[in-house]
Coordinates of C-alpha atoms in Angstrom, one line a residue:
X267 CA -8.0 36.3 11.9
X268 CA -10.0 39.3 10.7
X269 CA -7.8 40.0 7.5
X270 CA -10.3 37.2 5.8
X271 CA -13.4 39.5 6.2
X272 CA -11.3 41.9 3.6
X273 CA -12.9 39.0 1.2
X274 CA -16.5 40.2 0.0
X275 CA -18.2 36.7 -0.7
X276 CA -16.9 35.6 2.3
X277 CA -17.5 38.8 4.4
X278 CA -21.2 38.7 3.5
X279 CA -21.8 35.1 4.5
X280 CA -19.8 35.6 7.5
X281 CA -22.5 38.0 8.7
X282 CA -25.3 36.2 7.2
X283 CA -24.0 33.9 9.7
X284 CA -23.5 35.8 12.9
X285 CA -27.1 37.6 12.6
X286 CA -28.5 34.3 12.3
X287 CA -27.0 33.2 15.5
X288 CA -27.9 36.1 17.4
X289 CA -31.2 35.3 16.0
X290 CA -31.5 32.0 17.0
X291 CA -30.2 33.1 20.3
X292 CA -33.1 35.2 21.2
X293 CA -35.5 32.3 19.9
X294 CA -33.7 30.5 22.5
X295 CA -34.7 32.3 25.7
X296 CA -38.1 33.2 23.4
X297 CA -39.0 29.7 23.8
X298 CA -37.8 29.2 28.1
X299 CA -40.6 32.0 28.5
X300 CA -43.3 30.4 26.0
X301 CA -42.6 27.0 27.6
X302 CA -43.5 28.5 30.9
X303 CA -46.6 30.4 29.7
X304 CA -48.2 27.1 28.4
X305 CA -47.3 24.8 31.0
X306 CA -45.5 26.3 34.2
X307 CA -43.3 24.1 36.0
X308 CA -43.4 21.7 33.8
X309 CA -41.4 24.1 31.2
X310 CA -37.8 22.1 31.9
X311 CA -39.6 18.7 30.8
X312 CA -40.8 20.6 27.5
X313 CA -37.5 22.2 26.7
X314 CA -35.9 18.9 27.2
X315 CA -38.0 17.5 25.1
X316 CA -37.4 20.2 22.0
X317 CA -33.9 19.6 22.9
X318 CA -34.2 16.0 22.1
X319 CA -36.4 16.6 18.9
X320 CA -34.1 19.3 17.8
X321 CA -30.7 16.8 17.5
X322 CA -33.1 14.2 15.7
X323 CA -33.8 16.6 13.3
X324 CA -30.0 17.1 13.0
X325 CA -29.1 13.6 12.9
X326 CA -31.9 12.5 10.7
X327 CA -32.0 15.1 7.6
X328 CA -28.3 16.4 7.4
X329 CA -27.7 13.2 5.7
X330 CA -31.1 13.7 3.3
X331 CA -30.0 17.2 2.3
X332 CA -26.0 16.5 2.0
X333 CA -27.1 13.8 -0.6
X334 CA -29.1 16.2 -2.6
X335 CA -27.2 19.7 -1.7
X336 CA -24.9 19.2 -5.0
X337 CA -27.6 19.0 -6.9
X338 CA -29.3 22.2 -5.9
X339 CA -27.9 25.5 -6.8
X340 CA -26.4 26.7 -3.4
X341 CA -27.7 30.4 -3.5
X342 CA -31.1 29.0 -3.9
X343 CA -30.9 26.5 -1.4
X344 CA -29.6 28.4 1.3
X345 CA -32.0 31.6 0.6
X346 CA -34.6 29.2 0.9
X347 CA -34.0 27.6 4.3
X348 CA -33.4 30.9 5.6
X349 CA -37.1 32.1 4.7
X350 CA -38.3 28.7 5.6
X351 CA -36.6 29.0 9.0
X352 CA -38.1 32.9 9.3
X353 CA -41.7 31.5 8.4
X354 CA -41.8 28.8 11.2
X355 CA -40.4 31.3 14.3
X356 CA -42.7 33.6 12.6
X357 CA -45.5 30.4 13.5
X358 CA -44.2 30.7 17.0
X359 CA -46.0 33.2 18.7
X360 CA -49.4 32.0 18.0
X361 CA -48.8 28.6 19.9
X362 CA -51.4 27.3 22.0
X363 CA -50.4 23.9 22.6
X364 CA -47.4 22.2 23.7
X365 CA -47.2 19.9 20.6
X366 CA -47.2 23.2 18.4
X367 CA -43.7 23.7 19.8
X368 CA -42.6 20.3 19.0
X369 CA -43.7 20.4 15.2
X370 CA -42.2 23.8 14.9
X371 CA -38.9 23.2 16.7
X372 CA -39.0 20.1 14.4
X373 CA -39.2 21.8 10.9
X374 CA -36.8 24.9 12.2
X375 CA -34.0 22.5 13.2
X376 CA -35.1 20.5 10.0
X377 CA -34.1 23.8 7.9
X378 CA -30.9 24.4 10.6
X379 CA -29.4 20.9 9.3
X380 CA -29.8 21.2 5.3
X381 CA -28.5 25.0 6.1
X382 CA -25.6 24.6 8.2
X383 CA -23.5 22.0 6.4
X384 CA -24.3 23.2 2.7
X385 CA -23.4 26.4 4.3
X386 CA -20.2 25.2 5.4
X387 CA -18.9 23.3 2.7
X388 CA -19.5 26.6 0.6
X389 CA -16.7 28.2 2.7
X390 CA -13.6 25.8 1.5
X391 CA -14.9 26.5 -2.2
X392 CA -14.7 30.5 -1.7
X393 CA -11.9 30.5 0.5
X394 CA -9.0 28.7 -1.5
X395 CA -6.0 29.4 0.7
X396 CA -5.4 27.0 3.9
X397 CA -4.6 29.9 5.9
X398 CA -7.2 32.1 5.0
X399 CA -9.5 29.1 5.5
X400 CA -8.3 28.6 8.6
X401 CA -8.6 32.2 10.0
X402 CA -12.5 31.8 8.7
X403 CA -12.8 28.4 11.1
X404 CA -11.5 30.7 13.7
X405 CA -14.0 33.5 13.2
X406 CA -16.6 31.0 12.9
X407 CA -15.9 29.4 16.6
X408 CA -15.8 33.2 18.0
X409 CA -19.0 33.8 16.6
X410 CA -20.4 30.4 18.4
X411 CA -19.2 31.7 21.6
X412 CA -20.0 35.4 21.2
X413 CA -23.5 33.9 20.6
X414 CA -23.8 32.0 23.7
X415 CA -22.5 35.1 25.5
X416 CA -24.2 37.8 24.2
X417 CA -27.7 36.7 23.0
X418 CA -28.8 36.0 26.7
X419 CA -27.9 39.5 27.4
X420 CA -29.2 40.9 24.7
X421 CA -32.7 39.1 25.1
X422 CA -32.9 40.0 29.2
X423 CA -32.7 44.0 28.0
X424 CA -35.1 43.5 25.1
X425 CA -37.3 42.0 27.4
X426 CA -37.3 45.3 29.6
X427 CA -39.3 46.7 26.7
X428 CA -41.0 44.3 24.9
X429 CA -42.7 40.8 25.6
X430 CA -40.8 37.8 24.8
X431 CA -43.2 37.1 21.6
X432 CA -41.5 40.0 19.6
X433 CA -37.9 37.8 19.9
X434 CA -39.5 35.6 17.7
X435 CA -40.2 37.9 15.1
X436 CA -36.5 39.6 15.6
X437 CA -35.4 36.3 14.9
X438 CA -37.4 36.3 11.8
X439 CA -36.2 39.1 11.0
X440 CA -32.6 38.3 11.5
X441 CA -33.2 35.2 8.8
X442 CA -34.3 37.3 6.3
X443 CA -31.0 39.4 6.4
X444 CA -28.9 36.4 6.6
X445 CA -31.1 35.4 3.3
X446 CA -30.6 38.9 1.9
X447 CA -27.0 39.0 2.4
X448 CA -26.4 35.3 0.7
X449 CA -28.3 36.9 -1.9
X450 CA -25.9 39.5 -2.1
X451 CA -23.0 37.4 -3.7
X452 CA -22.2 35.2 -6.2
X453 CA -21.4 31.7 -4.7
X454 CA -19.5 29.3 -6.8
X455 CA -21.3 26.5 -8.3
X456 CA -20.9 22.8 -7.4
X457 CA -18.6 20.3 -8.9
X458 CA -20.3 17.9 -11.3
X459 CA -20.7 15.4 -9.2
X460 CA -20.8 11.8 -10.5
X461 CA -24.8 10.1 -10.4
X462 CA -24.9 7.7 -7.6
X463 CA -27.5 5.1 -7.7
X464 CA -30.2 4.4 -4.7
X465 CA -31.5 6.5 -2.9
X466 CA -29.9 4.6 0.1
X467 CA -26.4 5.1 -1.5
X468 CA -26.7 8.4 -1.8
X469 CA -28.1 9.6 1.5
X470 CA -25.0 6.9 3.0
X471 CA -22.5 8.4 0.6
X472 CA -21.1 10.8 3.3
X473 CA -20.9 8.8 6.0
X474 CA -19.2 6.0 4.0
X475 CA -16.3 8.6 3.3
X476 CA -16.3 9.3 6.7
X477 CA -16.1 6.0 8.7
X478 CA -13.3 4.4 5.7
X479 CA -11.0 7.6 6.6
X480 CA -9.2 6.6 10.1
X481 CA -8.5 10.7 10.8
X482 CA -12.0 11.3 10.4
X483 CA -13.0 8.1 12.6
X484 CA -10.7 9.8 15.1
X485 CA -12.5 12.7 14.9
X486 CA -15.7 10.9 15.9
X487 CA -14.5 9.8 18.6
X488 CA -13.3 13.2 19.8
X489 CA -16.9 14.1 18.9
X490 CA -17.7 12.3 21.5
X491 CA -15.7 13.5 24.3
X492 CA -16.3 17.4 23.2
X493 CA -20.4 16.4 23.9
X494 CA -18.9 14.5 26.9
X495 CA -17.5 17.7 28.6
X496 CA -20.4 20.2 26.8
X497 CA -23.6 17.8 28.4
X498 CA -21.6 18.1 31.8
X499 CA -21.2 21.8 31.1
X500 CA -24.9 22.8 29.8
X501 CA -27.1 20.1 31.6
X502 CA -25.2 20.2 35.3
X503 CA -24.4 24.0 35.8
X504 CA -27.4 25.8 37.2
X505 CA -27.1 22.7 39.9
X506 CA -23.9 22.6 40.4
X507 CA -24.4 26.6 41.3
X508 CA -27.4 26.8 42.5
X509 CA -28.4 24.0 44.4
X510 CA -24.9 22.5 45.9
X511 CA -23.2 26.0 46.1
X512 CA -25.7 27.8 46.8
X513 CA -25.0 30.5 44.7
X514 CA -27.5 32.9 42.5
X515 CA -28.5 33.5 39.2
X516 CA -25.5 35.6 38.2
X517 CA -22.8 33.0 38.9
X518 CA -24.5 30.5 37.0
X519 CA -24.2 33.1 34.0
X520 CA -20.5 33.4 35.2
X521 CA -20.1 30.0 34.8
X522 CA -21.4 29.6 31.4
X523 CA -19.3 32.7 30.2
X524 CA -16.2 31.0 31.4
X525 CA -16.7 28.0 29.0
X526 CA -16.9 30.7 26.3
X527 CA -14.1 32.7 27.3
X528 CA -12.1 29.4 27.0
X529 CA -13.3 28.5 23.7
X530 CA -12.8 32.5 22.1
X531 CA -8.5 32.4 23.6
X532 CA -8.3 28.9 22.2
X533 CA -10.4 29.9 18.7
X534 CA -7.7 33.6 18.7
X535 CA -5.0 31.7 19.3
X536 CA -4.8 28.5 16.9
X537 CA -4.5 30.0 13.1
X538 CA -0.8 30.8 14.2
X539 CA -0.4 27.7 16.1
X540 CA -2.0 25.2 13.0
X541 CA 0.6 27.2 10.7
X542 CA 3.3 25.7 12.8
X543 CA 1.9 22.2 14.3
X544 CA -0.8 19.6 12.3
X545 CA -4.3 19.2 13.2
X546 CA -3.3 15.8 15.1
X547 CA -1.3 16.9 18.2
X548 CA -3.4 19.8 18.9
X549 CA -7.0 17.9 18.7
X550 CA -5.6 15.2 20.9
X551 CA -4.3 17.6 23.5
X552 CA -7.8 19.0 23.0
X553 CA -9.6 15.5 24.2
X554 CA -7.2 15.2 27.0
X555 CA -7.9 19.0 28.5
X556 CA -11.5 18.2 28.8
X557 CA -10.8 14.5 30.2
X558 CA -8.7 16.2 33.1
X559 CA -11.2 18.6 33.3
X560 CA -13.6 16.4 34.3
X561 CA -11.8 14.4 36.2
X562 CA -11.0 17.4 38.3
X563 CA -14.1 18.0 38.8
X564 CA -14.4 14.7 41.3
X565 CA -12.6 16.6 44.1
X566 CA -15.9 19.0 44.8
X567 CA -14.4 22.4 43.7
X568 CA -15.6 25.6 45.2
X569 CA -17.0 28.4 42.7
X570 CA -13.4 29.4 41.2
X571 CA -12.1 26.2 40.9
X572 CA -15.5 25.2 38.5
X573 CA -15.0 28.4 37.1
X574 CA -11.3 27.2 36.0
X575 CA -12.5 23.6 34.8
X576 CA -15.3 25.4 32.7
X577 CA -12.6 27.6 30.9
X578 CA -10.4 24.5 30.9
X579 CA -13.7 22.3 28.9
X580 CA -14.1 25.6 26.8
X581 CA -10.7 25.8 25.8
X582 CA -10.1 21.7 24.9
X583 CA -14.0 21.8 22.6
X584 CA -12.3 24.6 20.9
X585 CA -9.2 22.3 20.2
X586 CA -11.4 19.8 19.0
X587 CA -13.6 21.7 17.3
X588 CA -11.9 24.9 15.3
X589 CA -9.5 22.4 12.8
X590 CA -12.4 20.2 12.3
X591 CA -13.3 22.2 8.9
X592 CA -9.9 21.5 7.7
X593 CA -9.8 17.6 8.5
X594 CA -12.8 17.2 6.4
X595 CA -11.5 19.7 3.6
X596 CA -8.2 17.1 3.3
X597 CA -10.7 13.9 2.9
X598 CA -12.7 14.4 0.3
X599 CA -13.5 15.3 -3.5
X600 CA -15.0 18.7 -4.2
X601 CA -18.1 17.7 -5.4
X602 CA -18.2 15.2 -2.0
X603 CA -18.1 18.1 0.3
X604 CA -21.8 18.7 1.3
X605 CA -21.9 15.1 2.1
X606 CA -19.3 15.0 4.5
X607 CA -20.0 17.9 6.0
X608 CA -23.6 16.6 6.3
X609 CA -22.1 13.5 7.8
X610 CA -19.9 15.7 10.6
X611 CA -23.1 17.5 11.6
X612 CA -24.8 14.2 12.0
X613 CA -22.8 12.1 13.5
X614 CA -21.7 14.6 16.1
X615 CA -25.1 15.5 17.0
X616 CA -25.5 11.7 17.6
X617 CA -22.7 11.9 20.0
X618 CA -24.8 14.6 22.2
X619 CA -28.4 12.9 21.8
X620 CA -26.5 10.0 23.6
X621 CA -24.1 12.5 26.1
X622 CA -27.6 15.0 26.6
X623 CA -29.7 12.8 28.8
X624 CA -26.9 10.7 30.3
X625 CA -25.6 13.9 32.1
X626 CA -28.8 14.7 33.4
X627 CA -29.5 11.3 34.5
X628 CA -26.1 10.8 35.8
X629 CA -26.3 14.4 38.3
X630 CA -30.3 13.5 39.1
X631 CA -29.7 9.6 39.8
X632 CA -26.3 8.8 40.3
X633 CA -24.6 11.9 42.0
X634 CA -22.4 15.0 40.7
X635 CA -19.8 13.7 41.6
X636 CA -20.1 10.5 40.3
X637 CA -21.7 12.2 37.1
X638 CA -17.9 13.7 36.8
X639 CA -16.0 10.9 36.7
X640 CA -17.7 9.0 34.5
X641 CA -18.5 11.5 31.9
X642 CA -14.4 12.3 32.3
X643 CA -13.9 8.1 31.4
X644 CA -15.9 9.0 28.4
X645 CA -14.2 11.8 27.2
X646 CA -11.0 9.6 28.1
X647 CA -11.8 6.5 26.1
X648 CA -13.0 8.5 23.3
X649 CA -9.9 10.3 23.1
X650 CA -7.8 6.9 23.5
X651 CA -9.8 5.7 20.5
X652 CA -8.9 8.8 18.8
X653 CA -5.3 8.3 19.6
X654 CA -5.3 4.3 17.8
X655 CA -7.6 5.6 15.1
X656 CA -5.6 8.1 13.9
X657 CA -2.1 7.3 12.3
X658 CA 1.0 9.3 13.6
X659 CA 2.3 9.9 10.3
X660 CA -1.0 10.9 8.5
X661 CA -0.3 11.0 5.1
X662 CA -1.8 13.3 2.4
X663 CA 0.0 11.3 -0.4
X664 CA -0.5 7.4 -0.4
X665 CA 0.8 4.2 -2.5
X666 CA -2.2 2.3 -3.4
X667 CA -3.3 -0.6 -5.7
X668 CA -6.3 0.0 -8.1
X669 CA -7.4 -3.4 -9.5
X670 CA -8.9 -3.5 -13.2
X671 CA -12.6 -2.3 -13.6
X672 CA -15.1 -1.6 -16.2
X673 CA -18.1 1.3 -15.4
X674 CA -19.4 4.3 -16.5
X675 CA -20.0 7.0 -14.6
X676 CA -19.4 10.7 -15.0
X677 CA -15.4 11.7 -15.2
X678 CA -12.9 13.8 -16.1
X679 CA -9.8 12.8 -18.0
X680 CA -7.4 12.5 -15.2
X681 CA -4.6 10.3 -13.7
X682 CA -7.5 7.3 -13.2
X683 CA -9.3 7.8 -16.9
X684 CA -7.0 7.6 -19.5
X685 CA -9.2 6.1 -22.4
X686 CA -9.6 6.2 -26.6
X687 CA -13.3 8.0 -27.5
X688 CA -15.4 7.0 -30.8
X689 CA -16.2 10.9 -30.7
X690 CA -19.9 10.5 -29.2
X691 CA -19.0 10.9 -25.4
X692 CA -19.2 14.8 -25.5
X693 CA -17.2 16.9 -23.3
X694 CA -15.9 16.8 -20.1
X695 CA -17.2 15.7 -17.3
X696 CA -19.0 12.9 -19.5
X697 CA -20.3 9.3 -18.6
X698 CA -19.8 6.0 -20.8
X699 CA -18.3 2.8 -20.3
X700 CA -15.0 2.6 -19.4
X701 CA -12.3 0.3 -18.3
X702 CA -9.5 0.9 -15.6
X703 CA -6.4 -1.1 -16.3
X704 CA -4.3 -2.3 -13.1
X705 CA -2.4 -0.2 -11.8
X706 CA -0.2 0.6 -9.0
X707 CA 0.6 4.7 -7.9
X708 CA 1.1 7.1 -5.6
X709 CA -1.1 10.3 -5.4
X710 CA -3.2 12.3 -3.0
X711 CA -6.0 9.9 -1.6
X712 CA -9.5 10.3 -0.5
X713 CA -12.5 8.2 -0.7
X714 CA -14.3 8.4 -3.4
X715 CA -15.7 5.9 -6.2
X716 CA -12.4 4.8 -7.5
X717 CA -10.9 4.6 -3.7
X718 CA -13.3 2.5 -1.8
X719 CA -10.6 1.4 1.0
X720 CA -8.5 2.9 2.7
X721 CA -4.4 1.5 1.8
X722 CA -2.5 -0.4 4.7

């Protein structure tokens, strides 16, 4: 897995990205202690509340800024939301009201979702190779799960030394390195990518690719059930430890870190596996882990048997969640990439503002146990539905029917454009009218503007 950090581009953004995290980490626990500062008890109701405002932000301007992102020269864009992200923790300290937090946790997860999946649609472009690309998905989960293991740690011996206002401006300081190291490297440009009109159209553009492609509706639904298990997971486990085992503060860390540890074998182990299986087989053994994991969880298990069904939930989300780069590598154009990415990050951040507060309510209202079994019959149906929606023989190279058609829009001469010029179109990529004949052919298919359906 580490043989991809010998690439330079990619070894610099790789960082960029893991000092980020740690970053954000800090700002994480940063926030618990502000929260409590301002309003006491009440902090769990605030945090909640960022929570909530944090996945609108995702779900809401991914799709604004995937629309745009080929537009904007990456470098520029990304250096910018990294400063723009170090300016509003920077804000953070210096909060004396509750709705303070809210606007900044707005515009920092606002900068998170135009930086996270421009950032990584970038990788596929410098990162050529499938298996290289997959060892960088890999890495990428590791660092996830390193972050959600060691930032806590890190923060609690900080905070030996220092108040819990300096984490904010370490995370500050940790964007501007990530922005210094993007700075660092060239990144390649974007494709040309073809003027779509509306404002409407474009902002949908992704998420038309990505409900028309039945693997990537699949992987919705498996969206679903990975926010299924991780609500169960983050929202339930300080009760489950605390208040119905009656256990302290270090086996609720012990529980988290089990999740993790999970998720790190699973991310280790898969490059080798994906060079031998598809994505298919292994993503839906994913979904069902975490289903029987929850299920599990119906017969009241002591300490080391939640323990095991934490690692087990950690291990099927990293199933899920590691190939997921790849799926939406194989559906699209090029120049489409920052839009589907865009669309992944919003649509699965749907999944948990639905999955958040119906753990919580479920374990407050309803019962742990019942809270078990029917978050497992979500993560089951969702991976049923994954299971119809996605065919068992899923074709890279499809037989399709284009029916004649006269546009203009920006093109290369390829397999599709095969046309006379007067002389006055000007090089490739150029746009002017143009007629597609009828035709009938086999190639590799995507969505795009010339394959608005998916063939039977």
């Amino acid at each position: 897995m580490f043989n991809v950090l010998t690439h330079r581009v990619y070894r610099h953004l790789f960082f960029a990205q893991v000092i980020a995290l740690i970053g954000t980490g800090l700002t994480t626990v940063a926030l618990a202690l502000l929260a409590h500062d301002l309003v006491g008890g009440q902090a769990g109701v605030v945090l909640g509340t960022a929570l909530a405002i944090k996945m609108v932000a995702y779900v809401g301007i991914a799709p604004l800024v995937g629309a745009y992102a080929s537009r904007l020269p990456r470098r520029t864009l990304l250096v910018s939301l990294d400063l723009l992200r170090a300016a509003v923790v920077c804000a953070l300290p210096f909060v004396t009201d509750v709705w303070q937090i809210y606007v900044l946790i707005f515009l920092l997860n606002a900068c998170s979702a135009g930086f996270t999946p421009v950032f990584q649609a970038t990788i596929p472009d410098i990162l050529e190779d499938e298996a290289q690309y997959t060892q960088a998905l890999s890495l990428s989960r590791l660092a996830y799960d390193l972050e959600n293991l060691l930032s806590p740690m890190a923060a609690a011996a900080l905070l030996m030394v220092m108040s819990f206002d300096v984490l904010f401006v370490l995370n500050a300081l940790a964007f501007a390195i990530s922005a210094s190291l993007v700075i660092s490297v060239l990144l390649p440009a974007s494709q040309p990518l073809e003027e779509i009109p509306g404002v409407w159209r474009r902002i949908s553009h992704g998420l038309q690719i990505y409900l028309k492609t039945p693997r990537l509706r699949a992987l919705l639904a498996l969206n679903l059930a990975v926010s299924a298990a991780g609500a169960m997971q983050i929202v339930n486990t300080v009760v489950l430890v605390r208040s119905m085992l009656g256990l302290g503060e270090q086996e609720v860390a012990l529980a988290f870190a089990a999740a993790g540890g999970g998720s790190m074998l699973v991310a280790l182990l898969l490059p080798r596996l994906l060079d031998r299986l598809p994505e298919r087989p292994v993503m839906l053994l994913g979904g069902m882990i975490m289903a029987l994991s929850l299920y599990l969880g119906w017969l009241g298990p002591s300490f080391a048997g939640l323990v095991g069904l934490w690692w087990l939930l950690g291990a099927g989300a990293s199933m899920v969640m590691t190939p997921t780069g790849r799926l939406l590598k194989r559906s699209c154009q090029p120049q489409d990439r920052p839009a589907l990415f865009a669309a992944q990050f919003s649509l699965s951040h749907c999944c948990w503002l639905f999955t958040y507060p119906l753990a919580g309510w479920l374990g407050l209202n309803v019962g742990m146990t019942e809270a078990f079994a029917m978050l497992g019959t979500v993560a089951l149906t969702a991976t049923v539905l994954a299971v119809l929606a996605w065919p068992r023989r899923d074709l890279d190279t499809l037989l399709h029917e284009h029916f004649p058609l006269t546009h203009s829009h920006l093109h290369y001469h390829d397999e599709h454009h095969q046309h006379e010029h007067e002389g006055w179109e000007g090089a490739e990529p150029h746009s002017h009218p143009h007629t597609h004949s009828r035709q009938v052919h086999r190639h590799l298919f995507v969505i795009d503007n010339h394959h608005t359906r998916w063939p039977l």
